[in-house]
């Protein structure tokens, strides 16, 4: 569906002068600075995939998406979407894609949300019955009832984002680009949008490229992730595999019924990790660490509960956040 | 990867070339209509711009009557024609006042150009459709201003009866088209440098003056008029007004209208050419 090869985008701007007559001198200067926002990115995305496109601030994610959507012309490299070069065949490409830039809106500021939807339907040549059906479905899925007739300038961020998602999906594009669709939303709104994206991908088979800084989005939605930094791909592959590469273990956290439960018995394949007692703990908490690829989780649970009287237990995977933080700060992915 | 595009909820399919053009045309009409509604959406803004044009019309009437005083004629232009010209000039200025709040140059500076470029319609036709919509929204207040001028006797019906009115209408439409295209071409310089504010202000002043919207070109010295003949500005305002007052009539009027049409074609081609260059220079400000 998408094929990018050696994509490069450079931004050039004249050097800004300071001091007296700065404006005039900026105009006259020939000196320019060039930033390479995207620096040789290659990847393919197949039909029906849901890919997380991740990276720290300024990594080049949005710039890549703008090239994939045909808004920007690449400085070098090639990009093909469904057999078309997006910037060269921009209007035709636009018909087959839906785009949400979380930071800006495609809705008409002064008009009711519904009017924007109607225009979108006309722009994409939807006939009335199809439009009504799609609108009904999205109104239901994203709970738009309350604010369909409110002018867009009067919508809250979360409402506007749901409006933007609807506008991007109304004409049923087979390919959806979401650039930070959950930025600034509350937990309920985020959950709703995640559910919507998951359903779109699973039910309609829509291919989704998702950019986000919210790792819960990533964990809930993406099997495959593409990590970039400084415009270059650091990692392209399975999210679970990436996590295993960093922290090949899982923790079983149990709360023991009694303070004094005799000596701790670690079942085969597990090690006991001491956890400093926190003020919140009302009882003794023990952590058994194991590699789920070697020792199945149910076996560990069974062995521990057979040895000790347990009032609570919890299985936790290591924090994706910690993994991503390490990658971002080291600027590379461990082999 | 080619093959039919899988559509999920709806029937958006890859259209054949002819269907593609028809779809674009329908989309443009929709954009134009939406722009009309956008321009009329904020009541206070509509009211203020309506009052503004009325005030301006009344002011130019007062000024030009004062200028003439008791002189019946200046360089062959009589008092009532001069006043009437000023009225129509003020109305045209109000409509053609370049660079609306959502003009291309503003959209480039604010990064909203990204949204425009996601729409399945070419940028040049799309921007024009927006501007046509905004212009159309100005028609009611202009009609009101013209009616006011007619009622208080500052304006007479066009020369040449119904035919004259028709010729004026055609010439006005072409004049508006020339103005919108000129503005578009100039606004596209924003793709090269964002610091176009000052230059656009100069352009706006020149355009108003050279189009004959402020002062009839009849009053200009010969060398200046000769120069302006070669620029697309007088086709915006002076030509339709000349047709209105019958200073250009018969075949001359047809010729003048043909020149307008020629400008429309040339400027449309120029706009497309400039855009094909600008395409590679697009940057999106912010996020
Ligand atoms: N219009 C522009 N002009 C100049 N430089 C730009 C422009 N747009 C982006 N850049 C630069 O390109 C780089 C990549 O920006 P981009 O917006 O693609 O990052 P991102 O990965 O989306 O970041 P974020 O997570 O903060 O949204 C940044 O260094 C940015 O400063
Ligand atoms: Mg971004």
XYZ file of C-alpha atoms and ligand atoms in Angstrom:
654
model
C 0.000 0.000 0.000
C 2.777 2.447 0.955
C 6.347 2.204 -0.276
C 8.919 4.783 0.763
C 12.530 4.549 -0.306
C 15.313 6.797 0.814
C 12.896 9.607 1.617
C 14.627 12.889 2.377
C 13.170 16.262 3.231
C 15.292 19.316 3.800
C 14.085 22.694 4.965
C 16.094 25.727 4.016
C 15.662 29.179 5.413
C 17.662 32.368 5.254
C 19.823 33.156 8.242
C 18.064 35.601 10.506
C 20.051 38.667 11.401
C 19.884 40.458 14.697
C 20.740 44.002 15.567
C 19.930 47.203 13.692
C 18.056 46.876 10.377
C 17.701 43.145 11.044
C 14.709 42.818 8.724
C 16.398 44.388 5.729
C 19.613 42.478 6.292
C 17.707 39.197 6.561
C 16.115 39.935 3.218
C 19.401 40.737 1.533
C 21.480 37.917 2.893
C 22.161 34.906 0.721
C 23.231 32.821 3.658
C 20.937 29.901 4.356
C 20.637 27.147 6.912
C 19.396 23.725 5.979
C 17.763 21.221 8.297
C 17.335 17.624 7.274
C 13.999 16.752 8.834
C 13.804 13.350 7.184
C 17.054 11.691 6.250
C 16.732 8.572 4.125
C 13.669 6.819 5.458
C 12.604 3.553 3.807
C 9.723 1.279 4.705
C 6.677 -0.433 3.309
C 3.239 -0.752 4.773
C 0.916 -3.487 3.596
C -2.818 -3.283 3.142
C -4.660 -3.707 6.429
C -1.681 -3.015 8.677
C -1.796 -0.684 11.657
C 1.663 0.777 12.109
C 2.860 3.029 14.906
C 5.226 5.702 13.639
C 7.117 6.824 16.704
C 9.958 9.116 17.603
C 10.892 11.977 19.892
C 9.877 15.573 19.227
C 11.363 16.861 16.009
C 12.245 13.365 14.790
C 10.580 13.951 11.427
C 7.310 12.061 11.872
C 4.948 14.781 10.765
C 7.232 15.700 7.902
C 7.188 12.087 6.693
C 3.409 11.990 6.892
C 3.174 15.202 4.910
C 5.246 13.594 2.180
C 3.132 10.435 2.230
C -0.033 12.517 1.893
C 1.311 14.643 -0.961
C 1.408 17.911 0.966
C 5.199 18.137 0.719
C 7.443 17.196 -2.177
C 10.411 15.084 -1.023
C 13.870 16.570 -1.498
C 15.084 13.115 -2.524
C 13.908 9.522 -2.533
C 10.691 8.023 -3.765
C 7.312 7.432 -2.281
C 4.423 5.500 -3.723
C 0.977 5.060 -2.265
C -1.252 2.558 -3.973
C 0.921 2.844 -7.072
C 0.771 6.652 -7.196
C 3.296 9.312 -6.357
C 1.328 11.370 -3.853
C 2.650 14.853 -4.654
C 2.541 14.368 -8.401
C -0.936 12.885 -8.395
C -2.078 14.762 -5.348
C -5.809 15.115 -5.941
C -6.293 11.483 -6.894
C -4.213 10.326 -3.962
C -6.275 12.575 -1.702
C -9.444 10.717 -2.663
C -8.147 7.479 -1.208
C -6.742 8.726 2.084
C -8.058 10.143 5.323
C -5.812 12.393 7.389
C -6.012 13.780 10.898
C -3.363 16.228 12.048
C -4.138 16.425 15.745
C -2.515 19.843 15.968
C -4.731 21.451 13.370
C -8.206 20.990 12.033
C -9.698 20.518 8.617
C -13.105 21.678 9.823
C -14.643 25.054 8.990
C -14.181 27.293 11.974
C -17.356 29.367 11.778
C -19.794 26.710 10.631
C -21.585 23.949 12.525
C -19.794 20.618 12.552
C -22.523 19.131 10.402
C -21.847 21.656 7.621
C -18.207 20.635 7.489
C -19.257 17.007 7.124
C -21.640 17.907 4.333
C -18.909 19.718 2.479
C -16.527 16.807 2.935
C -19.201 14.500 1.535
C -19.541 16.733 -1.505
C -15.800 17.094 -1.951
C -15.443 13.344 -2.116
C -18.525 12.768 -4.218
C -20.566 10.856 -1.640
C -24.209 10.512 -2.541
C -26.857 11.365 0.012
C -27.757 7.831 1.217
C -24.092 6.880 1.629
C -23.438 10.112 3.451
C -26.364 9.642 5.807
C -25.325 6.079 6.543
C -21.709 7.038 7.246
C -22.696 10.031 9.348
C -25.104 7.894 11.369
C -22.426 5.337 12.017
C -19.801 7.834 13.150
C -22.286 9.799 15.221
C -22.988 6.554 17.046
C -19.368 5.378 17.320
C -17.898 8.684 18.412
C -20.950 10.007 20.203
C -21.275 13.215 18.240
C -24.993 13.809 18.949
C -24.483 16.612 21.417
C -22.400 18.904 19.281
C -23.272 18.139 15.654
C -24.877 21.544 15.312
C -22.325 23.549 17.289
C -19.981 25.823 15.350
C -16.519 24.303 15.310
C -14.957 27.256 17.126
C -17.167 26.376 20.110
C -16.030 22.746 20.411
C -13.712 21.405 23.079
C -10.463 19.824 21.939
C -11.780 16.291 22.348
C -15.005 17.068 20.517
C -13.105 18.726 17.703
C -10.813 15.731 17.405
C -13.783 13.399 17.082
C -15.149 15.725 14.435
C -11.868 15.640 12.584
C -11.748 11.849 12.730
C -15.230 11.684 11.278
C -14.354 14.137 8.528
C -11.331 12.015 7.648
C -13.311 8.762 7.574
C -16.653 9.808 6.151
C -15.865 8.731 2.606
C -14.364 5.431 3.711
C -10.755 5.904 2.638
C -8.813 2.637 2.595
C -5.808 4.403 4.114
C -5.765 6.547 7.223
C -2.961 8.761 8.561
C -3.335 9.834 12.155
C -0.765 12.338 13.397
C -1.252 12.589 17.155
C -4.993 11.998 17.237
C -5.047 11.756 21.034
C -2.904 14.750 21.914
C -4.358 16.682 24.822
C -7.389 14.438 25.363
C -8.670 13.034 28.626
C -8.522 9.304 29.357
C -12.107 8.604 28.324
C -11.772 10.486 25.052
C -8.485 8.733 24.338
C -10.030 5.347 24.995
C -12.905 6.132 22.665
C -10.601 7.161 19.868
C -8.442 4.074 20.334
C -11.478 1.856 20.186
C -12.602 3.617 17.048
C -9.242 3.230 15.340
C -9.031 -0.417 16.318
C -12.486 -1.082 14.964
C -11.823 0.785 11.728
C -8.734 -1.307 11.214
C -10.297 -4.628 12.174
C -13.776 -4.274 10.669
C -13.193 -2.134 7.592
C -9.658 -3.330 6.961
C -8.431 0.254 6.849
C -4.667 0.603 6.740
C -3.556 2.959 9.506
C -0.347 4.884 10.066
C -0.432 6.287 13.581
C 1.842 8.858 15.151
C 1.574 9.403 18.877
C 3.529 10.181 22.003
C 1.063 8.218 24.111
C 2.496 4.758 24.603
C -0.831 3.421 25.766
C -2.082 4.144 22.237
C 0.831 2.136 20.940
C 0.310 -0.784 23.308
C -3.397 -0.991 22.592
C -3.212 -0.556 18.850
C 0.093 -1.361 17.240
C 1.654 -4.702 16.611
C 4.305 -3.153 14.422
C 6.210 0.037 15.174
C 8.596 2.199 13.215
C 10.926 4.197 15.426
C 12.681 7.195 13.978
C 15.023 9.822 15.305
C 16.883 12.615 13.554
C 15.038 11.621 10.415
C 16.395 8.083 10.368
C 14.749 4.756 11.062
C 16.007 3.206 14.298
C 13.726 0.214 14.404
C 11.101 -1.332 12.184
C 9.304 -4.385 13.445
C 7.296 -6.147 16.063
C 6.566 -4.190 19.240
C 6.713 -7.327 21.417
C 10.088 -8.271 19.954
C 11.423 -4.807 20.683
C 10.284 -5.044 24.273
C 11.843 -8.497 24.691
C 15.116 -7.207 23.345
C 15.280 -4.733 26.187
C 13.666 -6.527 29.059
C 13.169 -10.229 28.508
C 11.150 -10.759 31.659
C 7.774 -10.385 33.250
C 6.951 -9.821 36.907
C 4.456 -11.608 39.101
C 3.700 -9.295 41.996
C 2.031 -11.010 44.947
C 0.780 -9.701 48.239
C 1.225 -12.265 50.953
C -1.499 -12.890 53.511
C 0.908 -12.904 56.460
C 3.990 -10.902 57.279
C 5.780 -13.999 58.431
C 5.171 -16.725 55.908
C 8.339 -18.688 56.406
C 11.157 -18.771 53.861
C 10.302 -17.663 50.333
C 10.319 -20.390 47.708
C 11.089 -19.266 44.170
C 9.622 -21.740 41.653
C 12.029 -23.011 38.951
C 12.658 -20.383 36.278
C 11.906 -17.452 38.541
C 13.936 -15.203 40.759
C 12.738 -13.185 43.689
C 13.267 -9.486 43.315
C 13.291 -7.460 46.445
C 11.058 -4.479 46.258
C 11.589 -1.705 48.730
C 8.614 -1.521 50.989
C 6.563 1.541 50.241
C 4.237 3.424 52.519
C 1.292 2.193 50.495
C 1.974 -1.464 51.164
C -0.204 -2.748 53.959
C 1.220 -6.229 53.703
C 4.344 -7.929 52.458
C 4.739 -7.715 48.661
C 7.032 -10.052 46.756
C 8.034 -9.922 43.109
C 8.835 -13.100 41.148
C 10.612 -12.341 37.886
C 10.572 -14.840 34.998
C 10.986 -15.104 31.228
C 7.542 -15.830 29.781
C 9.154 -17.465 26.743
C 10.779 -20.059 29.040
C 8.284 -20.384 31.859
C 4.592 -20.000 31.126
C 2.820 -17.427 33.272
C 0.094 -19.833 34.551
C 2.773 -22.245 35.762
C 4.462 -19.536 37.798
C 1.139 -18.404 39.262
C 0.227 -21.968 40.173
C 3.604 -22.679 41.782
C 3.607 -19.496 43.849
C 0.049 -19.855 45.079
C 0.731 -23.495 46.002
C 3.624 -22.427 48.297
C 2.239 -19.244 49.797
C -1.045 -17.902 50.960
C -1.696 -14.943 48.691
C -4.286 -12.172 48.994
C -3.555 -10.429 45.720
C -1.507 -10.941 42.595
C -0.685 -8.987 39.506
C 1.264 -9.798 36.347
C 3.123 -6.831 34.928
C 5.111 -6.355 31.775
C 8.062 -4.051 31.923
C 7.249 -0.515 31.127
C 7.244 0.311 27.429
C 7.904 3.848 28.508
C 11.231 2.888 30.028
C 12.200 1.046 26.850
C 11.298 3.972 24.636
C 12.984 6.431 26.972
C 16.204 4.473 26.769
C 16.044 4.319 22.983
C 15.355 8.041 22.663
C 18.105 9.053 25.061
C 20.715 6.720 23.592
C 19.589 7.518 20.059
C 19.808 3.896 18.957
C 18.182 0.497 19.370
C 20.068 -2.356 20.987
C 20.985 -5.162 18.624
C 0.387 -2.165 -5.745
C -2.545 -1.391 -7.961
C -5.958 -2.923 -8.337
C -9.315 -1.707 -7.169
C -9.300 0.384 -4.071
C -11.081 -1.407 -1.291
C -13.838 0.857 -0.098
C -15.292 0.217 3.244
C -18.313 2.201 4.283
C -18.994 4.077 1.102
C -18.658 4.271 -2.615
C -15.599 6.508 -2.987
C -13.813 4.901 -5.894
C -11.027 5.847 -8.220
C -12.764 7.798 -10.924
C -12.134 7.743 -14.649
C -10.570 10.922 -16.139
C -13.902 12.414 -17.238
C -15.503 11.473 -13.947
C -12.518 12.980 -12.184
C -13.103 16.348 -13.869
C -16.813 16.292 -13.109
C -16.035 15.396 -9.511
C -13.605 18.310 -9.309
C -16.216 20.680 -10.708
C -18.797 19.537 -8.155
C -16.247 19.859 -5.374
C -15.419 23.415 -6.462
C -19.062 24.420 -6.429
C -19.356 22.973 -2.934
C -16.293 24.904 -1.751
C -17.655 28.128 -3.236
C -20.984 27.703 -1.506
C -19.330 26.885 1.771
C -17.233 30.036 1.494
C -20.383 32.100 1.010
C -21.818 30.611 4.169
C -18.563 31.045 6.050
C -18.439 34.710 5.079
C -22.014 35.213 6.226
C -21.708 33.105 9.369
C -20.653 35.835 11.759
C -23.539 38.307 11.969
C -21.586 41.184 13.446
C -18.989 40.971 10.692
C -21.700 41.032 8.026
C -23.285 44.055 9.663
C -20.031 45.961 10.009
C -18.967 45.386 6.417
C -22.436 46.403 5.232
C -22.291 49.639 7.185
C -18.710 50.230 6.016
C -19.624 50.179 2.342
C -22.627 52.440 2.870
C -20.536 54.953 4.804
C -17.852 54.876 2.169
C -20.377 55.464 -0.600
C -21.889 58.433 1.221
C -18.442 59.873 1.892
C -17.259 59.683 -1.711
C -20.492 61.332 -2.826
C -19.870 64.228 -0.435
C -16.222 64.550 -1.392
C -16.745 64.495 -5.136
C -19.636 66.920 -4.977
C -17.374 69.241 -2.994
C -14.502 68.785 -5.444
C -16.679 69.875 -8.339
C -18.387 72.650 -6.405
C -20.137 74.646 -9.104
C -17.788 73.589 -11.915
C -19.917 71.702 -14.431
C -17.058 69.806 -16.070
C -13.429 68.786 -15.488
C -11.425 67.459 -18.474
C -14.683 66.564 -20.181
C -16.137 64.673 -17.237
C -19.293 66.230 -15.878
C -20.161 66.428 -12.231
C -22.856 63.769 -12.085
C -20.700 61.240 -13.942
C -17.759 61.875 -11.631
C -19.920 61.367 -8.546
C -21.564 58.260 -9.965
C -18.168 56.865 -10.947
C -16.917 57.405 -7.434
C -19.922 55.530 -6.045
C -19.327 52.493 -8.232
C -15.591 52.733 -7.612
C -16.212 52.550 -3.873
C -18.463 49.527 -4.302
C -15.896 47.749 -6.492
C -13.149 48.507 -3.994
C -15.238 46.923 -1.300
C -15.687 43.719 -3.294
C -12.223 43.457 -4.745
C -10.364 44.532 -1.643
C -7.647 41.947 -1.968
C -6.466 39.590 0.734
C -9.413 38.558 2.767
C -8.974 36.963 6.112
C -8.609 33.510 4.542
C -6.593 34.431 1.489
C -3.855 32.125 0.316
C -1.055 34.193 1.780
C -2.606 34.014 5.243
C -3.163 30.282 4.898
C 0.455 29.735 3.943
C 1.684 31.766 6.888
C -0.536 29.924 9.335
C 0.234 26.505 7.898
C -3.398 25.928 6.978
C -2.173 25.299 3.465
C -1.600 21.709 4.647
C -5.339 21.208 4.953
C -5.970 22.717 1.508
C -3.450 20.341 0.010
C -5.217 17.345 1.531
C -8.400 18.104 -0.376
C -9.028 16.240 -3.607
C -9.074 19.482 -5.606
C -6.274 21.442 -7.278
C -4.935 24.294 -5.179
C -5.467 27.068 -7.750
C -9.103 26.206 -8.556
C -9.761 25.602 -4.879
C -8.425 28.981 -3.783
C -10.350 30.698 -6.560
C -13.552 28.929 -5.573
C -13.060 30.159 -2.015
C -12.499 33.711 -3.186
C -15.455 33.602 -5.559
C -17.594 32.485 -2.631
C -16.343 35.302 -0.424
C -16.905 37.777 -3.266
C -20.415 36.504 -3.830
C -21.153 37.041 -0.169
C -20.341 40.715 -0.694
C -22.966 41.096 -3.435
C -25.958 41.847 -1.168
C -24.250 44.720 0.612
C -23.083 46.102 -2.730
C -26.556 45.946 -4.195
C -27.759 47.779 -1.126
C -25.136 50.479 -1.573
C -26.004 50.883 -5.261
C -29.711 51.138 -4.443
C -28.957 53.784 -1.844
C -26.977 55.792 -4.401
C -29.795 55.449 -6.948
C -32.377 56.611 -4.427
C -30.454 59.696 -3.379
C -29.793 60.511 -7.021
C -26.038 60.035 -6.974
C -26.191 57.320 -9.615
C -28.126 56.892 -12.857
C -29.075 53.714 -14.698
C -26.338 52.440 -17.058
C -25.979 53.863 -20.554
C -27.400 51.807 -23.383
C -30.491 50.372 -21.699
C -30.840 46.638 -21.165
C -28.002 45.827 -23.543
C -25.774 48.253 -21.676
C -26.694 46.653 -18.379
C -25.904 43.223 -19.795
C -22.553 44.391 -21.137
C -21.777 45.931 -17.762
C -22.663 42.685 -15.995
C -20.385 40.628 -18.259
C -17.588 43.122 -17.914
C -17.989 43.189 -14.138
C -17.755 39.420 -13.871
C -14.611 39.440 -15.997
C -13.220 42.334 -13.979
C -13.723 40.414 -10.760
C -12.071 37.377 -12.343
C -9.045 39.443 -13.372
C -8.783 40.882 -9.871
C -9.035 37.505 -8.118
C -6.429 35.985 -10.418
C -4.050 38.931 -9.942
C -4.420 38.672 -6.189
C -3.852 34.930 -6.298
C -0.655 35.209 -8.343
C 0.688 37.879 -6.010
C -0.335 35.932 -2.893
C 1.576 32.910 -4.144
C 4.835 34.766 -3.534
C 4.225 33.665 0.053
C 5.603 30.274 -1.017
C 8.962 31.958 -1.635
C 9.111 34.320 1.282
C 6.871 34.626 4.275
C 7.648 38.284 4.693
C 5.170 39.439 2.080
C 3.040 41.658 4.309
C 4.656 44.940 3.302
C 4.896 44.065 -0.377
C 1.224 43.089 -0.443
C 0.256 46.421 1.083
C 2.139 48.235 -1.674
C 0.525 45.981 -4.255
C -2.890 46.684 -2.835
C -2.368 50.442 -3.033
C -1.061 50.233 -6.585
C -3.892 47.959 -7.657
C -6.556 50.265 -6.251
C -5.020 53.257 -7.936
C -4.181 51.642 -11.270
C -7.532 49.892 -11.614
C -9.295 53.226 -11.528
C -11.231 52.360 -8.392
C -10.112 55.464 -6.514
C -9.806 58.042 -9.296
C -11.163 57.612 -12.825
C -8.373 57.007 -15.291
C -9.831 59.906 -17.333
C -8.086 62.254 -14.947
C -4.669 60.678 -15.339
C -1.948 62.180 -17.526
C -1.582 60.623 -20.956
C 1.743 58.871 -20.334
C 0.356 57.177 -17.222
C -2.783 56.018 -18.967
C -0.666 54.664 -21.791
C 1.329 52.621 -19.303
C -1.726 51.350 -17.484
C -3.192 50.096 -20.754
C -0.602 47.341 -20.642
C -1.302 46.242 -17.106
C -4.122 43.974 -15.927
C -5.437 46.536 -13.450
C -7.724 48.700 -15.519
C -9.512 45.556 -16.698
C -10.608 45.084 -13.079
C -12.593 48.263 -12.514
C -12.079 50.917 -15.154
C -13.317 48.759 -18.043
C -16.651 47.775 -16.451
C -17.237 51.367 -15.330
C -16.438 52.723 -18.795
C -19.043 50.340 -20.157
C -21.504 51.501 -17.504
C -21.103 55.160 -18.382
C -21.038 54.454 -22.089
C -17.637 56.080 -22.607
C -16.777 52.812 -24.296
C -19.595 51.543 -26.442
C -20.475 49.371 -29.442
C -17.541 47.483 -30.904
C -15.162 49.291 -28.595
C -17.020 47.776 -25.679
C -16.792 44.337 -27.258
C -13.074 44.888 -27.735
C -12.615 45.996 -24.138
C -14.458 42.929 -22.880
C -12.340 40.726 -25.142
C -9.197 42.230 -23.625
C -10.576 41.384 -20.183
C -11.207 37.807 -21.278
C -7.667 37.623 -22.614
C -6.334 38.757 -19.261
C -8.393 36.088 -17.517
C -6.876 33.382 -19.711
C -3.335 34.705 -19.385
C -3.541 35.142 -15.643
C -5.112 31.715 -15.159
C -2.232 30.156 -17.069
C 0.245 32.237 -15.103
C -1.337 31.181 -11.804
C -1.073 27.529 -12.794
C 2.530 28.007 -13.889
C 3.500 29.774 -10.678
C 1.805 27.013 -8.660
C 3.649 24.272 -10.529
C 6.865 26.016 -9.407
C 5.619 26.733 -5.911
C 4.630 23.091 -5.387
C 8.264 22.171 -4.721
C 8.653 25.000 -2.263
C 5.657 24.320 -0.067
C 6.489 24.224 3.601
C 3.954 23.879 6.336
C 4.396 26.213 9.258
C 3.978 24.501 12.600
C 3.441 20.791 13.425
N 8.228 24.380 8.035
C 9.406 24.060 8.560
N 10.478 24.866 8.387
C 11.672 24.560 8.919
N 11.915 23.443 9.625
C 10.899 22.598 9.844
C 9.594 22.848 9.313
N 8.777 21.839 9.671
C 9.536 20.998 10.394
N 10.808 21.441 10.496
C 11.914 20.782 11.215
O 11.959 19.433 10.837
C 12.199 18.592 11.938
C 11.113 17.522 12.009
O 9.874 18.112 12.314
P 8.554 17.252 12.423
O 7.433 18.196 12.590
O 8.496 16.298 11.291
O 8.812 16.463 13.767
P 7.866 15.428 14.526
O 8.586 14.127 14.549
O 6.509 15.445 13.976
O 7.892 16.062 15.985
P 6.732 16.194 17.085
O 6.704 14.937 17.827
O 7.251 17.318 17.938
O 5.470 16.523 16.381
C 12.282 19.505 13.151
O 13.626 19.701 13.459
C 11.655 20.776 12.709
O 12.253 21.873 13.316
Mg 4.617 16.096 14.652
